[in-house]
GROMACS .gro file of C-alpha atoms in nm:
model
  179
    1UNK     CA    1   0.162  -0.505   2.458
    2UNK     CA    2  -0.093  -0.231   2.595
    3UNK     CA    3  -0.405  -0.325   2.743
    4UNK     CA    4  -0.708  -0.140   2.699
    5UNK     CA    5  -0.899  -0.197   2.971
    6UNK     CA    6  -1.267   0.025   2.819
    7UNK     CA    7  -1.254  -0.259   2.551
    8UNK     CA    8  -1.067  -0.542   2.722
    9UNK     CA    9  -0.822  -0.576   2.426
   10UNK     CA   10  -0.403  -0.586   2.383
   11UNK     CA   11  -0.264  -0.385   2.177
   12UNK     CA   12   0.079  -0.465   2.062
   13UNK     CA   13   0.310  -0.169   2.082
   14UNK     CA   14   0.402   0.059   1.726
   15UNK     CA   15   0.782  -0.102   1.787
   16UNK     CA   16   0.663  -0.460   1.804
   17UNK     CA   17   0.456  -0.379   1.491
   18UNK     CA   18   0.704  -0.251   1.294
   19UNK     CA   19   0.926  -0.529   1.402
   20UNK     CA   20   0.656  -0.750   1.289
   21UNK     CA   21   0.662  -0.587   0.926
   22UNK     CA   22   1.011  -0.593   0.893
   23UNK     CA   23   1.043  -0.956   0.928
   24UNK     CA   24   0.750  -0.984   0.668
   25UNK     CA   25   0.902  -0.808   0.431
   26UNK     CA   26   1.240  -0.987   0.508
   27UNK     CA   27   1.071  -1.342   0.465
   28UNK     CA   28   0.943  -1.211   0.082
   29UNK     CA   29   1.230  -1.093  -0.042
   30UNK     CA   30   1.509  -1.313  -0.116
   31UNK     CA   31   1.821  -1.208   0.077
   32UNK     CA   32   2.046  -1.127  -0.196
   33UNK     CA   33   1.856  -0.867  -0.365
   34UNK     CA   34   2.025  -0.533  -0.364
   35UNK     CA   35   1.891  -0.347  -0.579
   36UNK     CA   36   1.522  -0.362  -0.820
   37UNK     CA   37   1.683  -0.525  -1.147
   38UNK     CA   38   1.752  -0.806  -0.896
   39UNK     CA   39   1.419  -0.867  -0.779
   40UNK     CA   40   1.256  -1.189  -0.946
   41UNK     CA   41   1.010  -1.172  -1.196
   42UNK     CA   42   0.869  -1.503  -1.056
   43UNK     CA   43   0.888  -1.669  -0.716
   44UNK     CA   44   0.712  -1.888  -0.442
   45UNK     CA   45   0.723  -1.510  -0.257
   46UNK     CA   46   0.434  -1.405  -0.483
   47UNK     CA   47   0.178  -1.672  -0.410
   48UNK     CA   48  -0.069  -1.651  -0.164
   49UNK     CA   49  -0.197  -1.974   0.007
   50UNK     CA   50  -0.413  -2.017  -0.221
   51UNK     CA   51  -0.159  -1.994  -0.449
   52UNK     CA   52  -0.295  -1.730  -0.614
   53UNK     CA   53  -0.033  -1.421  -0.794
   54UNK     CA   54   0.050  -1.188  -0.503
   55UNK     CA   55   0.289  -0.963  -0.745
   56UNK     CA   56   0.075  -0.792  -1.009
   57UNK     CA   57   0.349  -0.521  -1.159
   58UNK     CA   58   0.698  -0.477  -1.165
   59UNK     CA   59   0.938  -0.207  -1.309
   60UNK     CA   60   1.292  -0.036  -1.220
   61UNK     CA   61   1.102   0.178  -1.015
   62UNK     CA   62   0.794  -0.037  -0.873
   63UNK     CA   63   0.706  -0.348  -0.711
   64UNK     CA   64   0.329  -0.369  -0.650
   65UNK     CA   65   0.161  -0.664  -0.428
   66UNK     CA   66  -0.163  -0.741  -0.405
   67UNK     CA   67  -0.391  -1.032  -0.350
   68UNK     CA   68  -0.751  -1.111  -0.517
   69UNK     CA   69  -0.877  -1.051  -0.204
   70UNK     CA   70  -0.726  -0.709  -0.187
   71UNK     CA   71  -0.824  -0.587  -0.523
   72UNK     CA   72  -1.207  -0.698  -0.452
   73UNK     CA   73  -1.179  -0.468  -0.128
   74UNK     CA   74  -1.046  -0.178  -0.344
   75UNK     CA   75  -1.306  -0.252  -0.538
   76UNK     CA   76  -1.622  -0.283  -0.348
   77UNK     CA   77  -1.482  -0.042  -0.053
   78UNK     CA   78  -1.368   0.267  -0.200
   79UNK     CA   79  -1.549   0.550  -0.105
   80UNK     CA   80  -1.230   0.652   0.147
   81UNK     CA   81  -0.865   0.549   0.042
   82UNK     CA   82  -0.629   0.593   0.254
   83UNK     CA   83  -0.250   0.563   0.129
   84UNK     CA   84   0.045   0.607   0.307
   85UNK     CA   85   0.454   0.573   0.241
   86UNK     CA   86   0.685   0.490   0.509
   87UNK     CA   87   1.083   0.472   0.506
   88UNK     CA   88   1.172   0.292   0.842
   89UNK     CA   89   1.079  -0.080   0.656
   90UNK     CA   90   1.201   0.042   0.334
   91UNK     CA   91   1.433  -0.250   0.193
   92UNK     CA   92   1.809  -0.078   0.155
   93UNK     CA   93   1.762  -0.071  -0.244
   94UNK     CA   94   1.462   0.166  -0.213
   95UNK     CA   95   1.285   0.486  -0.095
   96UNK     CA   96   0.961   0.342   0.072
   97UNK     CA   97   0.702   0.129   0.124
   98UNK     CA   98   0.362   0.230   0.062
   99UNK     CA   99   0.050   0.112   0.129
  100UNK     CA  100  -0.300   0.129   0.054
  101UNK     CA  101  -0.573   0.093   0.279
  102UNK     CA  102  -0.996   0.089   0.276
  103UNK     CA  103  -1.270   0.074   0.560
  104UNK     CA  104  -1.512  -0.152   0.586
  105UNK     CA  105  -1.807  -0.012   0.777
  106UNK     CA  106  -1.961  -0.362   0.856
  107UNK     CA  107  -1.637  -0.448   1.032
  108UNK     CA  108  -1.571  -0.131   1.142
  109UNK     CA  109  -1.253  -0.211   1.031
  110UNK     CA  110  -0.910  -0.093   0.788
  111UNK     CA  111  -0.786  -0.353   0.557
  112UNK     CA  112  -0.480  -0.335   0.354
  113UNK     CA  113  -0.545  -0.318  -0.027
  114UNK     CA  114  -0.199  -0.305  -0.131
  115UNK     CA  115   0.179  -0.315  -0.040
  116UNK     CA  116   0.419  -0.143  -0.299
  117UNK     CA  117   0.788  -0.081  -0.279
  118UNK     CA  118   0.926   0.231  -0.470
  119UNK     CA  119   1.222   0.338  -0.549
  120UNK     CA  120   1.157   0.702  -0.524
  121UNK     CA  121   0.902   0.966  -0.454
  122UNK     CA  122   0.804   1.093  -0.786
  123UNK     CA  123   0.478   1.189  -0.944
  124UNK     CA  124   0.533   0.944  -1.238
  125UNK     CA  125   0.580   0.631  -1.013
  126UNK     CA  126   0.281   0.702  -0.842
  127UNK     CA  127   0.086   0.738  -1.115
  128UNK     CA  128   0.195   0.430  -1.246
  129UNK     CA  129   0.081   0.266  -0.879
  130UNK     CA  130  -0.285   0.402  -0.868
  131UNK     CA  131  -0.314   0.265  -1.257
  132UNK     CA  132  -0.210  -0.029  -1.203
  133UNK     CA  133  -0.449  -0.082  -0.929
  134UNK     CA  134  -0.700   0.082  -1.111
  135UNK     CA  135  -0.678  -0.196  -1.339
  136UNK     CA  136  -0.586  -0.460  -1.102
  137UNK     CA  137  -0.917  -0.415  -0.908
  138UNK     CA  138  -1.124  -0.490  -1.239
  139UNK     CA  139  -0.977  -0.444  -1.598
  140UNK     CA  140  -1.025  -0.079  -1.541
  141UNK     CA  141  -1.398  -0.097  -1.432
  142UNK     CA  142  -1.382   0.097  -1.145
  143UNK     CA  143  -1.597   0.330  -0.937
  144UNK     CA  144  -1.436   0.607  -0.862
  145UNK     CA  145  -1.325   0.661  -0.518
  146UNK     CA  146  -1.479   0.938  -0.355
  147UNK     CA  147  -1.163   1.038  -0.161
  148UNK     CA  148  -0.804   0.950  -0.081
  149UNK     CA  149  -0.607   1.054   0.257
  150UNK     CA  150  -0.280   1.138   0.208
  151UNK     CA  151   0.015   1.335   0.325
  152UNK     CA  152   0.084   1.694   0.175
  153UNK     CA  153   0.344   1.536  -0.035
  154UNK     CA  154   0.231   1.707  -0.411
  155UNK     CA  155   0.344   1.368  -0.602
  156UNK     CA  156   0.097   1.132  -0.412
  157UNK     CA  157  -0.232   1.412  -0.510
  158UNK     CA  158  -0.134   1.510  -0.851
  159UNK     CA  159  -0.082   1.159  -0.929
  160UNK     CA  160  -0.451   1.028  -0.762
  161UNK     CA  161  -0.594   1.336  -0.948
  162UNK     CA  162  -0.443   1.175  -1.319
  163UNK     CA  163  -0.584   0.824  -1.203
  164UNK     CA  164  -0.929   0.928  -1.067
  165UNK     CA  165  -1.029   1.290  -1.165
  166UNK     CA  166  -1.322   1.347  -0.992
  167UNK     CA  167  -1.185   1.258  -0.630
  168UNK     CA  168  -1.148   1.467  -0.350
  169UNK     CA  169  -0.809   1.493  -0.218
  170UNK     CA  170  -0.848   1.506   0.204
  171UNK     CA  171  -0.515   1.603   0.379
  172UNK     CA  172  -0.416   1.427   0.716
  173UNK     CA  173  -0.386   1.664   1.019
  174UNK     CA  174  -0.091   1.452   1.122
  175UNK     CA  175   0.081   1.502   0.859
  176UNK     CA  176   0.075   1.901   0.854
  177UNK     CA  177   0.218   1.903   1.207
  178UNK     CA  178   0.513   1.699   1.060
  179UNK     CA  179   0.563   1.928   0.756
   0.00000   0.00000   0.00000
């Protein structure tokens, strides 16, 4: 844990957090899946506590979770998107897990909008994610986000740009220095 002392606050370290997600993730899943056909269509994995559905799509190439809660914040919040795919907590049987994310000025705060596990990194599975949360967030009655923050990867923007033409596509720094 850091502590910053200017706002009096821990912060737990990227390698406890990433611990922390990879026991998450571990919990969900069942632990003889090994590959996407083997992943349950239904299971006590995919209700929230208020045992609401937690798993709104599923494909050979997809898993997509996301709460009521989350698709009302995708919803109401989406003037900045900000999606991101990482490999390190990527279950064995796949490429990545990505994630969606929203800020909420009156909490001054990022909440997660969605958790997705893909197989691989092409154009046509991400298409298929920001669809299906399209629709997820409100039988496709959706304001259009005004932008989405993403990596240079071409997929992830030519896909957004299919879902939600009129969006502005806004690059992280980060990223570039990586690439």
């Amino acid at each position: 844990m850091k502590f910053l002392k200017k706002w009096d606050l821990y912060i737990p370290e990227y390698i406890s957090v990433k611990t922390l997600i990879l026991r998450s993730i571990n919990k969900k899943l069942p632990s003889n899946v090994t590959t996407f056909n083997e992943i349950p269509n239904e299971s006590e994995y995919y209700k929230t506590e208020r045992n609401e559905d937690f798993m709104i799509f599923k494909n050979s190439d997809l898993v997509i979770f996301q709460s009521l809660f989350q698709a009302k914040l995708f919803k109401k919040y989406n003037n900045d998107i900000f999606v991101d795919g990482t490999f390190y907590i990527a279950p064995k049987f796949s490429q990545q897990v990505f994630i969606t994310r929203t800020y909420v000025k009156e909490l001054n705060s990022f909440y997660t909008t969605s958790y997705a596990i893909l197989r691989n990194k092409k154009q046509k599975t991400y298409k298929m994610l920001f669809n299906k949360l399209k629709q997820n967030s409100n039988n496709n009655i959706i304001t259009e986000p005004k932008n989405v923050h993403c990596d240079f990867e071409k997929g992830i923007s030519k896909a957004v740009k299919k879902i939600f033409p009129n969006i502005n596509i806004k690059y992280c720094i980060w990223h570039y220095k990586i690439y």
